[in-house]
GROMACS .gro file of C-alpha atoms in nm:
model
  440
    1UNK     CA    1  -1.351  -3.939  -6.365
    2UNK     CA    2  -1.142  -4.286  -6.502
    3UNK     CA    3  -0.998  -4.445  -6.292
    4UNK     CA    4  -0.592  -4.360  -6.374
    5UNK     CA    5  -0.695  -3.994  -6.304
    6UNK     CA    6  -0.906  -4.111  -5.940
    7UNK     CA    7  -0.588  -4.290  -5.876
    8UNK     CA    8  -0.380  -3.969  -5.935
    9UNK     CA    9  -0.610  -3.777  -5.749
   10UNK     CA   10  -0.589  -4.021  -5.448
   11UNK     CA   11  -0.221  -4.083  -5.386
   12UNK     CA   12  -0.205  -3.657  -5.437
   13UNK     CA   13  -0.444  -3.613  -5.140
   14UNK     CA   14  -0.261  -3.873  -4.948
   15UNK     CA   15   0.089  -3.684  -5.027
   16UNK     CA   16  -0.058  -3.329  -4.910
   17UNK     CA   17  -0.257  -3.497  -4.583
   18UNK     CA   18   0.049  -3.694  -4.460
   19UNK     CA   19   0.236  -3.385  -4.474
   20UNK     CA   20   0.035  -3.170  -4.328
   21UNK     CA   21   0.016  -3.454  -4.003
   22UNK     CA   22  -0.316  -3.535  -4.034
   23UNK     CA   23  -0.402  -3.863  -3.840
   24UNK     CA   24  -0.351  -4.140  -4.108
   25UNK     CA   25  -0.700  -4.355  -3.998
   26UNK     CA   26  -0.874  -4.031  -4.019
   27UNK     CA   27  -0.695  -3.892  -4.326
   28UNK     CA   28  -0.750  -4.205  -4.588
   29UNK     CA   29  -1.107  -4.214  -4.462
   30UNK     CA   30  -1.169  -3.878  -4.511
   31UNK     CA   31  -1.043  -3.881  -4.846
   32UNK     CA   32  -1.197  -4.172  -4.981
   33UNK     CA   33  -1.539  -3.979  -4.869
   34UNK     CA   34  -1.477  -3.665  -5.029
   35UNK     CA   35  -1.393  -3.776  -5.353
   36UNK     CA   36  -1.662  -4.070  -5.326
   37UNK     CA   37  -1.873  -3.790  -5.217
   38UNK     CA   38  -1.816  -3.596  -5.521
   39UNK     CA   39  -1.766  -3.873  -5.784
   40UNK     CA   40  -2.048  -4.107  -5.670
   41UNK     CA   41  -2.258  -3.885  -5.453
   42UNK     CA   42  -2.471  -4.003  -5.133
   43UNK     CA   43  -2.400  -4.364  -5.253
   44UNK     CA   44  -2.101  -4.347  -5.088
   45UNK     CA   45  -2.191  -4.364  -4.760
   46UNK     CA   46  -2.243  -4.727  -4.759
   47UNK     CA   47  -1.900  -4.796  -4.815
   48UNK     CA   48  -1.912  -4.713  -4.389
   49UNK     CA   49  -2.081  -4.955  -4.249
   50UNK     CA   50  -2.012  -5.282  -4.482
   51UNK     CA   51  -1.672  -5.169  -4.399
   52UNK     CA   52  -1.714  -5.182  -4.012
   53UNK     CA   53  -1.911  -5.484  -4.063
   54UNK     CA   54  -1.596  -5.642  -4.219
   55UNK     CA   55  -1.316  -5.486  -4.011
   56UNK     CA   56  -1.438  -5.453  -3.647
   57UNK     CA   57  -1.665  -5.766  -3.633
   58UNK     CA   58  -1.355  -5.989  -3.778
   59UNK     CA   59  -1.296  -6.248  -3.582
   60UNK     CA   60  -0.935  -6.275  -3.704
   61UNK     CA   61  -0.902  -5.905  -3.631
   62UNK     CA   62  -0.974  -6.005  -3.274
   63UNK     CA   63  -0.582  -6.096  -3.220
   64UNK     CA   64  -0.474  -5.739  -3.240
   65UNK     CA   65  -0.633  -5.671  -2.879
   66UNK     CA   66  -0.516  -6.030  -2.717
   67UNK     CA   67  -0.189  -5.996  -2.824
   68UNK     CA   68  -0.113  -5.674  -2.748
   69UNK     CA   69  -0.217  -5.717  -2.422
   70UNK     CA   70  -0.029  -6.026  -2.341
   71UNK     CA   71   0.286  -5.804  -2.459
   72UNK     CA   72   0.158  -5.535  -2.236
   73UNK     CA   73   0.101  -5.762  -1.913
   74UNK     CA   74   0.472  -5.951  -2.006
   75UNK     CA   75   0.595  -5.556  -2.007
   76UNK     CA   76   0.432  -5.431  -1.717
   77UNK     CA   77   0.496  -5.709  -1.446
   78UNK     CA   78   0.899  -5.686  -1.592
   79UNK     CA   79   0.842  -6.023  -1.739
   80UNK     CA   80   0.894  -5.881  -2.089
   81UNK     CA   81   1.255  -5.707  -1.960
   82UNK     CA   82   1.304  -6.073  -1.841
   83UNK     CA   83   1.263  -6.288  -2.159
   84UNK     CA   84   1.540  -6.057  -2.306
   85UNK     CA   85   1.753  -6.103  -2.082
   86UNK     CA   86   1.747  -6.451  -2.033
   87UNK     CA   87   1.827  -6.467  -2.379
   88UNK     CA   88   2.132  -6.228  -2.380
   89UNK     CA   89   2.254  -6.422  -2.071
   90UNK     CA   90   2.218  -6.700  -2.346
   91UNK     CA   91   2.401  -6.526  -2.625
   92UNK     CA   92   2.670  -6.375  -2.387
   93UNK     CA   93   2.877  -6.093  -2.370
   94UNK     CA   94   2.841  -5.970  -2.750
   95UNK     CA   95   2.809  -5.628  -2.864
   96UNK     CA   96   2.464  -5.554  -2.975
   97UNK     CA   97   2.348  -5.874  -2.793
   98UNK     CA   98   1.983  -5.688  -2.695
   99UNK     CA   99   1.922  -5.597  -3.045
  100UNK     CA  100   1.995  -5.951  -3.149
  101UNK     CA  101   1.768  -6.097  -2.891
  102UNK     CA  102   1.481  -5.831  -2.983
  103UNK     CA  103   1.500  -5.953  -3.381
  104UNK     CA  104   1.497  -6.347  -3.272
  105UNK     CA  105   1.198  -6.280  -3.009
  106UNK     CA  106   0.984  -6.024  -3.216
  107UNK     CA  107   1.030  -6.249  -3.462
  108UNK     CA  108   0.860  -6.546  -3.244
  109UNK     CA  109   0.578  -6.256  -3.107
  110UNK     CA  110   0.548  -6.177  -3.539
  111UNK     CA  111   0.502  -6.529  -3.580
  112UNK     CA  112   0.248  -6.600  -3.350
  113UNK     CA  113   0.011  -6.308  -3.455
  114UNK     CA  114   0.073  -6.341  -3.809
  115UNK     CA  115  -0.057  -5.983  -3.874
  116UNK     CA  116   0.248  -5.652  -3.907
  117UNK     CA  117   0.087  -5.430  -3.723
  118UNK     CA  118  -0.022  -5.645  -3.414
  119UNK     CA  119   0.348  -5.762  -3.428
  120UNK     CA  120   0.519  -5.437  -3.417
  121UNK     CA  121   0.310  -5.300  -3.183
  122UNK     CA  122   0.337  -5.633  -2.924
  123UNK     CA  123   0.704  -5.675  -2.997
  124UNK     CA  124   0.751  -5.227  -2.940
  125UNK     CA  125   0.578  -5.248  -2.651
  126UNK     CA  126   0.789  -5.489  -2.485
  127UNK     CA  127   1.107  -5.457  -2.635
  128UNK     CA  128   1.178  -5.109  -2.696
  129UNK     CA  129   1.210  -4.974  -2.369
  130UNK     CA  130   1.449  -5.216  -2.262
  131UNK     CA  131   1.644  -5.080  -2.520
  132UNK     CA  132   1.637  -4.746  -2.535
  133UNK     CA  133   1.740  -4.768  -2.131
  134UNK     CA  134   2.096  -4.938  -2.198
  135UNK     CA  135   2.140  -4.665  -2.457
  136UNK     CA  136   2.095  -4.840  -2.812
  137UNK     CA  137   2.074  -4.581  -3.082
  138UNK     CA  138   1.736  -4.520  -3.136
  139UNK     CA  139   1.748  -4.581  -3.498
  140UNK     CA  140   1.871  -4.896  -3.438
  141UNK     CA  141   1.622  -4.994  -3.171
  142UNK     CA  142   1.340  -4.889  -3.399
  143UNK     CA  143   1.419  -5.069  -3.682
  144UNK     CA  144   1.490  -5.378  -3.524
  145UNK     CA  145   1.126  -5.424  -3.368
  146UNK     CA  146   1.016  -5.316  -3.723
  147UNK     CA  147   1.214  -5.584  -3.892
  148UNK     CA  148   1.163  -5.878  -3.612
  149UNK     CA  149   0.796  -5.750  -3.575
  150UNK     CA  150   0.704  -5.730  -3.926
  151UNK     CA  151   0.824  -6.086  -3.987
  152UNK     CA  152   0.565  -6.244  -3.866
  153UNK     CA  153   0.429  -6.260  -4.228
  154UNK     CA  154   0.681  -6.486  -4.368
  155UNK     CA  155   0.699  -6.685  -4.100
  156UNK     CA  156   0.425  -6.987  -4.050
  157UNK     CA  157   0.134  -6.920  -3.896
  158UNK     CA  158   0.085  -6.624  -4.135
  159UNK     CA  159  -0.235  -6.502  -4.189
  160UNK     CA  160  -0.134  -6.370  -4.509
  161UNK     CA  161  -0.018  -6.658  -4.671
  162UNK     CA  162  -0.363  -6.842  -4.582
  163UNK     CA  163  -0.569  -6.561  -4.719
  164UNK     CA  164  -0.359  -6.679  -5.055
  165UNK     CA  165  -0.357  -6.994  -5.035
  166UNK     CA  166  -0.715  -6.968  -5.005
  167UNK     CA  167  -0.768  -6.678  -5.273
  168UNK     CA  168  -0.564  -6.902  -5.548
  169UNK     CA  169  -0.671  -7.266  -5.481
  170UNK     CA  170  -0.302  -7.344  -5.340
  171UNK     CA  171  -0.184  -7.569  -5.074
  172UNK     CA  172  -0.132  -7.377  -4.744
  173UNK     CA  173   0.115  -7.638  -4.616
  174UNK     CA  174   0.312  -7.605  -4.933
  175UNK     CA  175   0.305  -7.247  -4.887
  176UNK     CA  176   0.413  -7.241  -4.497
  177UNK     CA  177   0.730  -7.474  -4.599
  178UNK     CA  178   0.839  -7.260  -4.884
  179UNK     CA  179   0.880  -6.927  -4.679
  180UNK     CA  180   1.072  -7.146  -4.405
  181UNK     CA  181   1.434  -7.115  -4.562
  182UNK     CA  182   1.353  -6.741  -4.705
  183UNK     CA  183   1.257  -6.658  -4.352
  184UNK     CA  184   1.535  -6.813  -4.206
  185UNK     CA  185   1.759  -6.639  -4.434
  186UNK     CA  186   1.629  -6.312  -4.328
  187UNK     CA  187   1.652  -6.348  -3.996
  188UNK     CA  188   2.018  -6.474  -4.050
  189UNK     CA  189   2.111  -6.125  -4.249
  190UNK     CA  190   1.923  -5.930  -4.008
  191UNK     CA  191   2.141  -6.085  -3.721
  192UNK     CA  192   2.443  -6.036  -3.892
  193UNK     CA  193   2.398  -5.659  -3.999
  194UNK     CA  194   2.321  -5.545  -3.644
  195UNK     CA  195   2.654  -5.737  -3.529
  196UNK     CA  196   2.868  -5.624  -3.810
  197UNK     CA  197   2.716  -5.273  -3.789
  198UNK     CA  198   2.753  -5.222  -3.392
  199UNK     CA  199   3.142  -5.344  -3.455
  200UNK     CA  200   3.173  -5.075  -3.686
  201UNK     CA  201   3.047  -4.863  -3.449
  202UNK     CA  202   3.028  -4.946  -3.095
  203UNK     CA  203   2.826  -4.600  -3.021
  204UNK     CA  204   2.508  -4.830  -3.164
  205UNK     CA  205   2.512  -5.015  -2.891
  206UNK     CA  206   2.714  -4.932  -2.558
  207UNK     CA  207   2.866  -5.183  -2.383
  208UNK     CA  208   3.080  -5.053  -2.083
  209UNK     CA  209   3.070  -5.069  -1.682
  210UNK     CA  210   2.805  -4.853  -1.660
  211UNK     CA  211   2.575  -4.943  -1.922
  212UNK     CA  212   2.630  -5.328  -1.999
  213UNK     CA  213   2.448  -5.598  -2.259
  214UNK     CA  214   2.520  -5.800  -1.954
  215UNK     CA  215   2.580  -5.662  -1.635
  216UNK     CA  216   2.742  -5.891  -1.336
  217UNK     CA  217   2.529  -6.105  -1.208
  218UNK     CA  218   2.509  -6.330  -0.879
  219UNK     CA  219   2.363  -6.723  -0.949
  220UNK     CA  220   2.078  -6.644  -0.799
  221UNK     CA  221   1.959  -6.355  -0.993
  222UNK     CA  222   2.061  -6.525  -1.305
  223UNK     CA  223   1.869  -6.811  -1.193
  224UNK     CA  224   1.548  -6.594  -1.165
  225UNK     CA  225   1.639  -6.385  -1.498
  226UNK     CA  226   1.629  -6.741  -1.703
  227UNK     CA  227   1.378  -6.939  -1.515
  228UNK     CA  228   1.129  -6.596  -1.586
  229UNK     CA  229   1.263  -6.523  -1.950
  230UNK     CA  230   1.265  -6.864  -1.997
  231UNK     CA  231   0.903  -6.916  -1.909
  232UNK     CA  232   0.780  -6.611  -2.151
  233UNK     CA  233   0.970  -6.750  -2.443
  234UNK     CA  234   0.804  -7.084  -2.354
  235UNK     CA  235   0.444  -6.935  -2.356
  236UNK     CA  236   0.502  -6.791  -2.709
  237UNK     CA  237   0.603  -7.181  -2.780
  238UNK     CA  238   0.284  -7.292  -2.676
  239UNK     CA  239   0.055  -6.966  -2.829
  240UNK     CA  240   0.282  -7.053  -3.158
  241UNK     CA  241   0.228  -7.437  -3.097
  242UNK     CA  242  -0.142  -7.422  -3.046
  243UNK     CA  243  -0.181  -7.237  -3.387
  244UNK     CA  244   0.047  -7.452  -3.607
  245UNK     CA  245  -0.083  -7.765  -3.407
  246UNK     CA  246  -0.423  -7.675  -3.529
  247UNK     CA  247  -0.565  -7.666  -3.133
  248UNK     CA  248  -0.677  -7.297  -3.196
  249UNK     CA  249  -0.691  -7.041  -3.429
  250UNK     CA  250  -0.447  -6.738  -3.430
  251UNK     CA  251  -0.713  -6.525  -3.193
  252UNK     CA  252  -0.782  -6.825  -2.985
  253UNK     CA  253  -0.421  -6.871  -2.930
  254UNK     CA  254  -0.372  -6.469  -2.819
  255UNK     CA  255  -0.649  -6.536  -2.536
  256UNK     CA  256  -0.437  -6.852  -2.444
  257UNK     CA  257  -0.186  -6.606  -2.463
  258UNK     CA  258  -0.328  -6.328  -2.192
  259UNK     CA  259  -0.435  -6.633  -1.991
  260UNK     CA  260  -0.087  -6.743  -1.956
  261UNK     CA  261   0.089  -6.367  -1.891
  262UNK     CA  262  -0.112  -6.354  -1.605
  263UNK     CA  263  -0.083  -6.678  -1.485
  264UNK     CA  264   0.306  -6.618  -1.450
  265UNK     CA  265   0.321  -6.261  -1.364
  266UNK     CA  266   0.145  -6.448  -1.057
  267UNK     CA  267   0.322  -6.741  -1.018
  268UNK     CA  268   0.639  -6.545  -0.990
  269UNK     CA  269   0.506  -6.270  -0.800
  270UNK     CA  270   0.476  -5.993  -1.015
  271UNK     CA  271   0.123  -5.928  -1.019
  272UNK     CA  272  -0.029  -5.584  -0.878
  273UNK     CA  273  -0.333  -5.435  -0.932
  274UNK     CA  274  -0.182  -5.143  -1.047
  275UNK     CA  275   0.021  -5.353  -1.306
  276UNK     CA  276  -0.271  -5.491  -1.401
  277UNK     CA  277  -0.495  -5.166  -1.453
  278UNK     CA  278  -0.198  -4.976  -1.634
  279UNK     CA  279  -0.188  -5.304  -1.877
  280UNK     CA  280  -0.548  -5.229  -1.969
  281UNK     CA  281  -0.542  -4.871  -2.007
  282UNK     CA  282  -0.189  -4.894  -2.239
  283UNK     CA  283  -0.358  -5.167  -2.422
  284UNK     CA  284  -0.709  -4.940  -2.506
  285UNK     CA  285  -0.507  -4.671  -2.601
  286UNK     CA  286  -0.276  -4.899  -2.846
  287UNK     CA  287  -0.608  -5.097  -2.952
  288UNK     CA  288  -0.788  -4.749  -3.059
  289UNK     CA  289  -0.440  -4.611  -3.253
  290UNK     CA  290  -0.435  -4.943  -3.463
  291UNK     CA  291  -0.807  -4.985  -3.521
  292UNK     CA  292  -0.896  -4.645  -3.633
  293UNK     CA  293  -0.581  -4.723  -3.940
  294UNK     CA  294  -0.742  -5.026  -3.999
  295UNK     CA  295  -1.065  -4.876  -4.040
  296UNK     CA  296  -0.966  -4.549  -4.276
  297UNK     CA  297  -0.769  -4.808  -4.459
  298UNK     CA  298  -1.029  -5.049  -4.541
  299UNK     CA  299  -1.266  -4.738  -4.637
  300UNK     CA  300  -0.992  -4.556  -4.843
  301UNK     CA  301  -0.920  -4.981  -5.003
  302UNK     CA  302  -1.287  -5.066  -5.076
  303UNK     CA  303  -1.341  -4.725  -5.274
  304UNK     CA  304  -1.089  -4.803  -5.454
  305UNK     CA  305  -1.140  -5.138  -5.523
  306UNK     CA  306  -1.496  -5.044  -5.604
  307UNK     CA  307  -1.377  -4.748  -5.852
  308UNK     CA  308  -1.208  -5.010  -6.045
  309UNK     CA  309  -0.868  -5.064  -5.979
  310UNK     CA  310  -0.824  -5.439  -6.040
  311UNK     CA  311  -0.923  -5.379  -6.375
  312UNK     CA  312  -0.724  -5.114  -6.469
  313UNK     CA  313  -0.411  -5.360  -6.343
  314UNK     CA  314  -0.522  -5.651  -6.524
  315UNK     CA  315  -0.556  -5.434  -6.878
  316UNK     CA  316  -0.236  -5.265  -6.849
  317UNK     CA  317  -0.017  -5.602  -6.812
  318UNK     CA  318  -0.188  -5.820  -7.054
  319UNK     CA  319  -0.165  -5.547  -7.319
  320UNK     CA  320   0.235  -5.563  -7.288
  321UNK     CA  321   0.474  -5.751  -7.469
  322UNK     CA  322   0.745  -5.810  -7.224
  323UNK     CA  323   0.958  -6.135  -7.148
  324UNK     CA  324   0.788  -6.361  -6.839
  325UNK     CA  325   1.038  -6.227  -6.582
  326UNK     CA  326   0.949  -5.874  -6.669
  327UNK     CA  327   0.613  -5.931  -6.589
  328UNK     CA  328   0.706  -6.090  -6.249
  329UNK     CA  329   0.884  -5.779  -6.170
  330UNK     CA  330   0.619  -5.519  -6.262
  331UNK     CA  331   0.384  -5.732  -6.032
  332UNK     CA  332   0.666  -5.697  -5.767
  333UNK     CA  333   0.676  -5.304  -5.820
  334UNK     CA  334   0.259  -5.275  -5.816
  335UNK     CA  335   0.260  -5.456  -5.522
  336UNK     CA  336   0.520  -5.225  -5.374
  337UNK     CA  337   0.355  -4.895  -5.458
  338UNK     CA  338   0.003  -5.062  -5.302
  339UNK     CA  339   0.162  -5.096  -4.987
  340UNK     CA  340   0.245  -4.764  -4.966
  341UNK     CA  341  -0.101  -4.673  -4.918
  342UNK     CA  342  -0.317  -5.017  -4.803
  343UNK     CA  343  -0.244  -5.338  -4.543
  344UNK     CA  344  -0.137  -5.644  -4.629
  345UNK     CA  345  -0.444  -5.813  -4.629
  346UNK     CA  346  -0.598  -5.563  -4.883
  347UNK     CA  347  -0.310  -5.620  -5.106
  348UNK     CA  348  -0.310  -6.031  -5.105
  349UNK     CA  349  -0.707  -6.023  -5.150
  350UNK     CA  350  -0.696  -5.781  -5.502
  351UNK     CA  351  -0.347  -5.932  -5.615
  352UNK     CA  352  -0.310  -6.267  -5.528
  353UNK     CA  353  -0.659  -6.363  -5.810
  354UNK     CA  354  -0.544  -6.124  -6.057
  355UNK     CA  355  -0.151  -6.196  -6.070
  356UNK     CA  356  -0.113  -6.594  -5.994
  357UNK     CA  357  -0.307  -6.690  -6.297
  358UNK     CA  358  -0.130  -6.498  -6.480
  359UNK     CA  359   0.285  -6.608  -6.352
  360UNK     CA  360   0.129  -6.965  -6.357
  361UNK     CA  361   0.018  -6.919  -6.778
  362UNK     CA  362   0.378  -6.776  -6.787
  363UNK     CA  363   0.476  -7.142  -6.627
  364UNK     CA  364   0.614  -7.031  -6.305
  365UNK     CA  365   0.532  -7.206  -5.944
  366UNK     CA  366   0.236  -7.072  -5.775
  367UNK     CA  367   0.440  -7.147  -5.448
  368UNK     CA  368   0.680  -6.994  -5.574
  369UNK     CA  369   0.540  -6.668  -5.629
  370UNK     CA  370   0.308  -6.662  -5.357
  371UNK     CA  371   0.632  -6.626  -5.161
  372UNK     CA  372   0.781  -6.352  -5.341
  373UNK     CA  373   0.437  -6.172  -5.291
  374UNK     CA  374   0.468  -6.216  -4.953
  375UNK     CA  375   0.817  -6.113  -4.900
  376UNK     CA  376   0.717  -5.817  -5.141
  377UNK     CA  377   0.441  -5.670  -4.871
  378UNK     CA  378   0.656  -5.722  -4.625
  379UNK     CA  379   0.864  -5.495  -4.803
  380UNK     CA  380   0.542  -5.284  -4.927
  381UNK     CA  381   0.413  -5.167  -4.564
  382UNK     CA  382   0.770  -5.081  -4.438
  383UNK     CA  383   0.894  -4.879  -4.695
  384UNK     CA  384   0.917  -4.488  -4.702
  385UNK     CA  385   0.705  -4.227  -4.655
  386UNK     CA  386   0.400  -4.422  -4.705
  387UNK     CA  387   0.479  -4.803  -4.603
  388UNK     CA  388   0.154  -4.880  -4.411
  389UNK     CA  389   0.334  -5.059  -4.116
  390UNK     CA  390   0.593  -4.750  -4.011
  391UNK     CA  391   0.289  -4.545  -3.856
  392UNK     CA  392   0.197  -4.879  -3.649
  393UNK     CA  393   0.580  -4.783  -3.522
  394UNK     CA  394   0.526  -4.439  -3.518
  395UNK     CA  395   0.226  -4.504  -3.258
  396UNK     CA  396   0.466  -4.677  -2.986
  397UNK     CA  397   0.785  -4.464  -3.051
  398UNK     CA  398   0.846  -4.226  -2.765
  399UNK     CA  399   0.672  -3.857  -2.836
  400UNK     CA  400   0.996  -3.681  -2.969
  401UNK     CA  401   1.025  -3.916  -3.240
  402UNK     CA  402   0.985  -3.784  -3.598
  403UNK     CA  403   0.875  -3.978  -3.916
  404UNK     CA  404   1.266  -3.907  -4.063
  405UNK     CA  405   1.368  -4.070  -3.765
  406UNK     CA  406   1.154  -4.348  -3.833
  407UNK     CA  407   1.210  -4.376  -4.201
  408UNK     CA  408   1.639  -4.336  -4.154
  409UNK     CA  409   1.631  -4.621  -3.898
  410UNK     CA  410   1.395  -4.869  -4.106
  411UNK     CA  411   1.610  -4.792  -4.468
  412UNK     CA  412   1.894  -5.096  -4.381
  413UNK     CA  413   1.671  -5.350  -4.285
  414UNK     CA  414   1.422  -5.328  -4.607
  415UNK     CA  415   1.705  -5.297  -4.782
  416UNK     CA  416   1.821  -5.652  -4.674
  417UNK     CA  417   1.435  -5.790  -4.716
  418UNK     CA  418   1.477  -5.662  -5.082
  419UNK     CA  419   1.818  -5.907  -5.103
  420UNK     CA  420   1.635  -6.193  -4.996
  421UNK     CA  421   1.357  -6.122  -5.226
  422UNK     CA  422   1.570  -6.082  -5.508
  423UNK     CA  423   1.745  -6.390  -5.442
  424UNK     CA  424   1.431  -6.565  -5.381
  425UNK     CA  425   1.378  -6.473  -5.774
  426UNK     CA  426   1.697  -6.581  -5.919
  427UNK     CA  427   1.731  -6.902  -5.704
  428UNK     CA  428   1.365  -7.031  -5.714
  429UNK     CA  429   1.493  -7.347  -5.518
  430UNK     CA  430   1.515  -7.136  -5.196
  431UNK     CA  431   1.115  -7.121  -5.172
  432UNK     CA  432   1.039  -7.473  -5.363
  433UNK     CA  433   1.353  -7.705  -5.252
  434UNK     CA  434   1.163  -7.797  -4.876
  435UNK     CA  435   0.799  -7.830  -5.018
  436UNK     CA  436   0.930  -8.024  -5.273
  437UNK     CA  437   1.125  -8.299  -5.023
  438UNK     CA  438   0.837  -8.292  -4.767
  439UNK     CA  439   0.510  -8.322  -4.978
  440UNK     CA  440   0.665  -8.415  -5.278
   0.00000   0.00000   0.00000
């Protein structure tokens, strides 16, 4: 079987299994072994355990857990409700002022894991109840954690962006300076959609006597909102600090992270047993949902990989004749359709050897378009039906929640990622302007 047809076959299965609502870690494993099983025979049983050998005993792999459970601590001793409001009591009485905070502080949590789906899941487990209880229109709710979650790519410490920098010989300072302003800029137009849109229409996000952004408040409980909030936003300063300080690596920093959840759920007396216990057990559960994706992923990736697929990319766009731009873009739309169906880190390892050389001979920036590739998976994994990052949501959405609920509510927000990308590849000063003035 070549390799266009496997391909063919593969995304078909995928399409008929996802809509059928077959688990998705259990579904792309299963498929890569029935077609491996039938193309390649018995030989494709070792694709199992060099792939656990590379996914479960991955040290960077390791943050997933931590940080999930320091959300899930911050959550359960109401620390988590805290930091939120601290920061609307910062913001003030604006409509939509929750949602606001939620993109600004999953955005910090996404920063300090550096991986989508351990940001989504950290920043949905503390943030979306708290919405969800004032009212906020679920749609909205939802595709705010995705879109402050998912950031965590684009901004510095990203994972990601090493695993380039290191694939393509590049500078990983150079590369954490040049997504600054782009990531910057999308938090801006993220901020300003959710206030624009909840003006539009203030049944987004109530804001009455009964069901306030800010409800009255004496000193005193203000006092203990902010000096609580406060602290939480300062231990994702010092997780985030540690990283980009160089004092510990991401997954050192998330058991930094735990350490310090507990230490003020009981400084400020909010630590029970039962707090504690419930942490764990939501945490395991979470843990087991993201690992077995992970896993069928990686198996469904590596067959792939191993069928041929790189090479099948790299002969198709050196055999066209198209004008350097164009071939910028059709890397931008494989790199879209790949994260339909694999994670970011898949994508970055087969893409970022075969495509750089290749913009570089056509004289762009390797900067430069390592950024675009990054804002492009963070587009990849979100998007409709198959982004890899909206069943990460779909695993800490409440029951009733559908996958057109899920896809409706994330539509705006990649929409605006695709503006900054696209301006990102008109204006190529946005990415290269502040690695240019700092390191020259």
């Amino acid at each position: 079987m070549g390799i266009e047809l496997l391909t063919g076959v593969l995304l078909l299965c995928i399409l008929i299994f996802f809509a059928l609502g077959a688990a998705v870690g259990l579904a792309l494993g299963g498929i890569a072994m029935a077609i491996g099983y039938m193309t390649w025979g018995d030989g494709i049983f070792n694709v199992i355990p060099t792939t656990l050998e590379s996914t479960f005993f991955s040290f960077i792999l390791l943050a997933i857990p931590l940080y999930i459970y320091m959300g899930q601590l911050l959550t359960k001793s109401g620390i988590g409700d805290a930091m939120f409001n601290a920061s609307q009591l910062l913001i003030g009485r604006v409509r939509g002022s929750l949602a606001i905070s939620v993109i600004g502080v999953c955005s910090m949590i996404g920063a300090m894991v550096g991986i989508i789906g351990a940001g989504i899941m950290t920043s949905g487990s503390i943030a979306l109840r708290p919405m969800l209880d004032r009212g906020y229109n679920r749609r909205l709710a939802l595709g705010v954690i995705m879109a402050g979650g998912g950031l965590g790519i684009l901004i510095p410490p990203s994972i990601p962006m090493i695993m380039f920098a290191a694939a393509t010989q590049n500078s990983v300072g150079r590369m954490f300076l040049g997504a600054m302003i782009p990531a910057l800029l999308t938090i801006v137009l993220l901020i300003t959609y959710v206030v624009i849109s909840c003006q539009l229409n203030p049944d987004r996000a109530p804001l009455d006597k009964e069901n306030t952004d800010v409800q009255p408040r004496t000193p005193k409980q203000k006092f203990v909102i902010l000096r609580d909030g406060l602290s939480a936003l300062l231990l994702i300063f010092v997780v985030l600090g540690s990283i980009i300080s160089g004092i510990a690596t991401p997954t050192e920093s998330g058991a930094i992270g735990v350490v310090g959840a507990i230490l003020l759920a009981i400084l400020f007396k909010r630590f029970k047993p039962a707090m504690f216990q419930a942490a764990g057990f939501q945490t395991a559960t979470l843990v087991s949902v993201a690992m077995w994706i992970i896993f069928g992923a990686s198996v469904f990736s590596n067959f792939h990989l191993l069928m041929g697929v790189q090479n099948m990319v790299a002969e198709i766009t050196t055999g066209l004749d198209l004008p350097p731009i164009m071939i910028i873009i059709m890397f931008q739309l494989i790199m879209l359709l790949l994260g339909f169906i694999i994670d970011e880190f898949i994508i970055v390892l087969m893409c970022a050897p075969l495509f750089t050389p290749i913009a570089v001979s056509l004289g762009y920036d390797p900067i430069w378009f390592g950024v675009l590739m990054i804002l492009n998976i963070l587009i990849a994994v979100q998007t409709p039906p198959y982004g890899f990052a909206l069943f990460y949501l779909k695993g800490i959405a409440p029951p009733d929640v559908g996958m057109g609920e899920i896809y409706r509510s994330v539509t705006p927000f990649i929409t605006l990622n695709l503006v900054v990308l696209i301006l990102c590849m008109i204006f190529p000063e946005i990415v290269l302007w502040l690695p240019n003035k700092v390191m020259g």
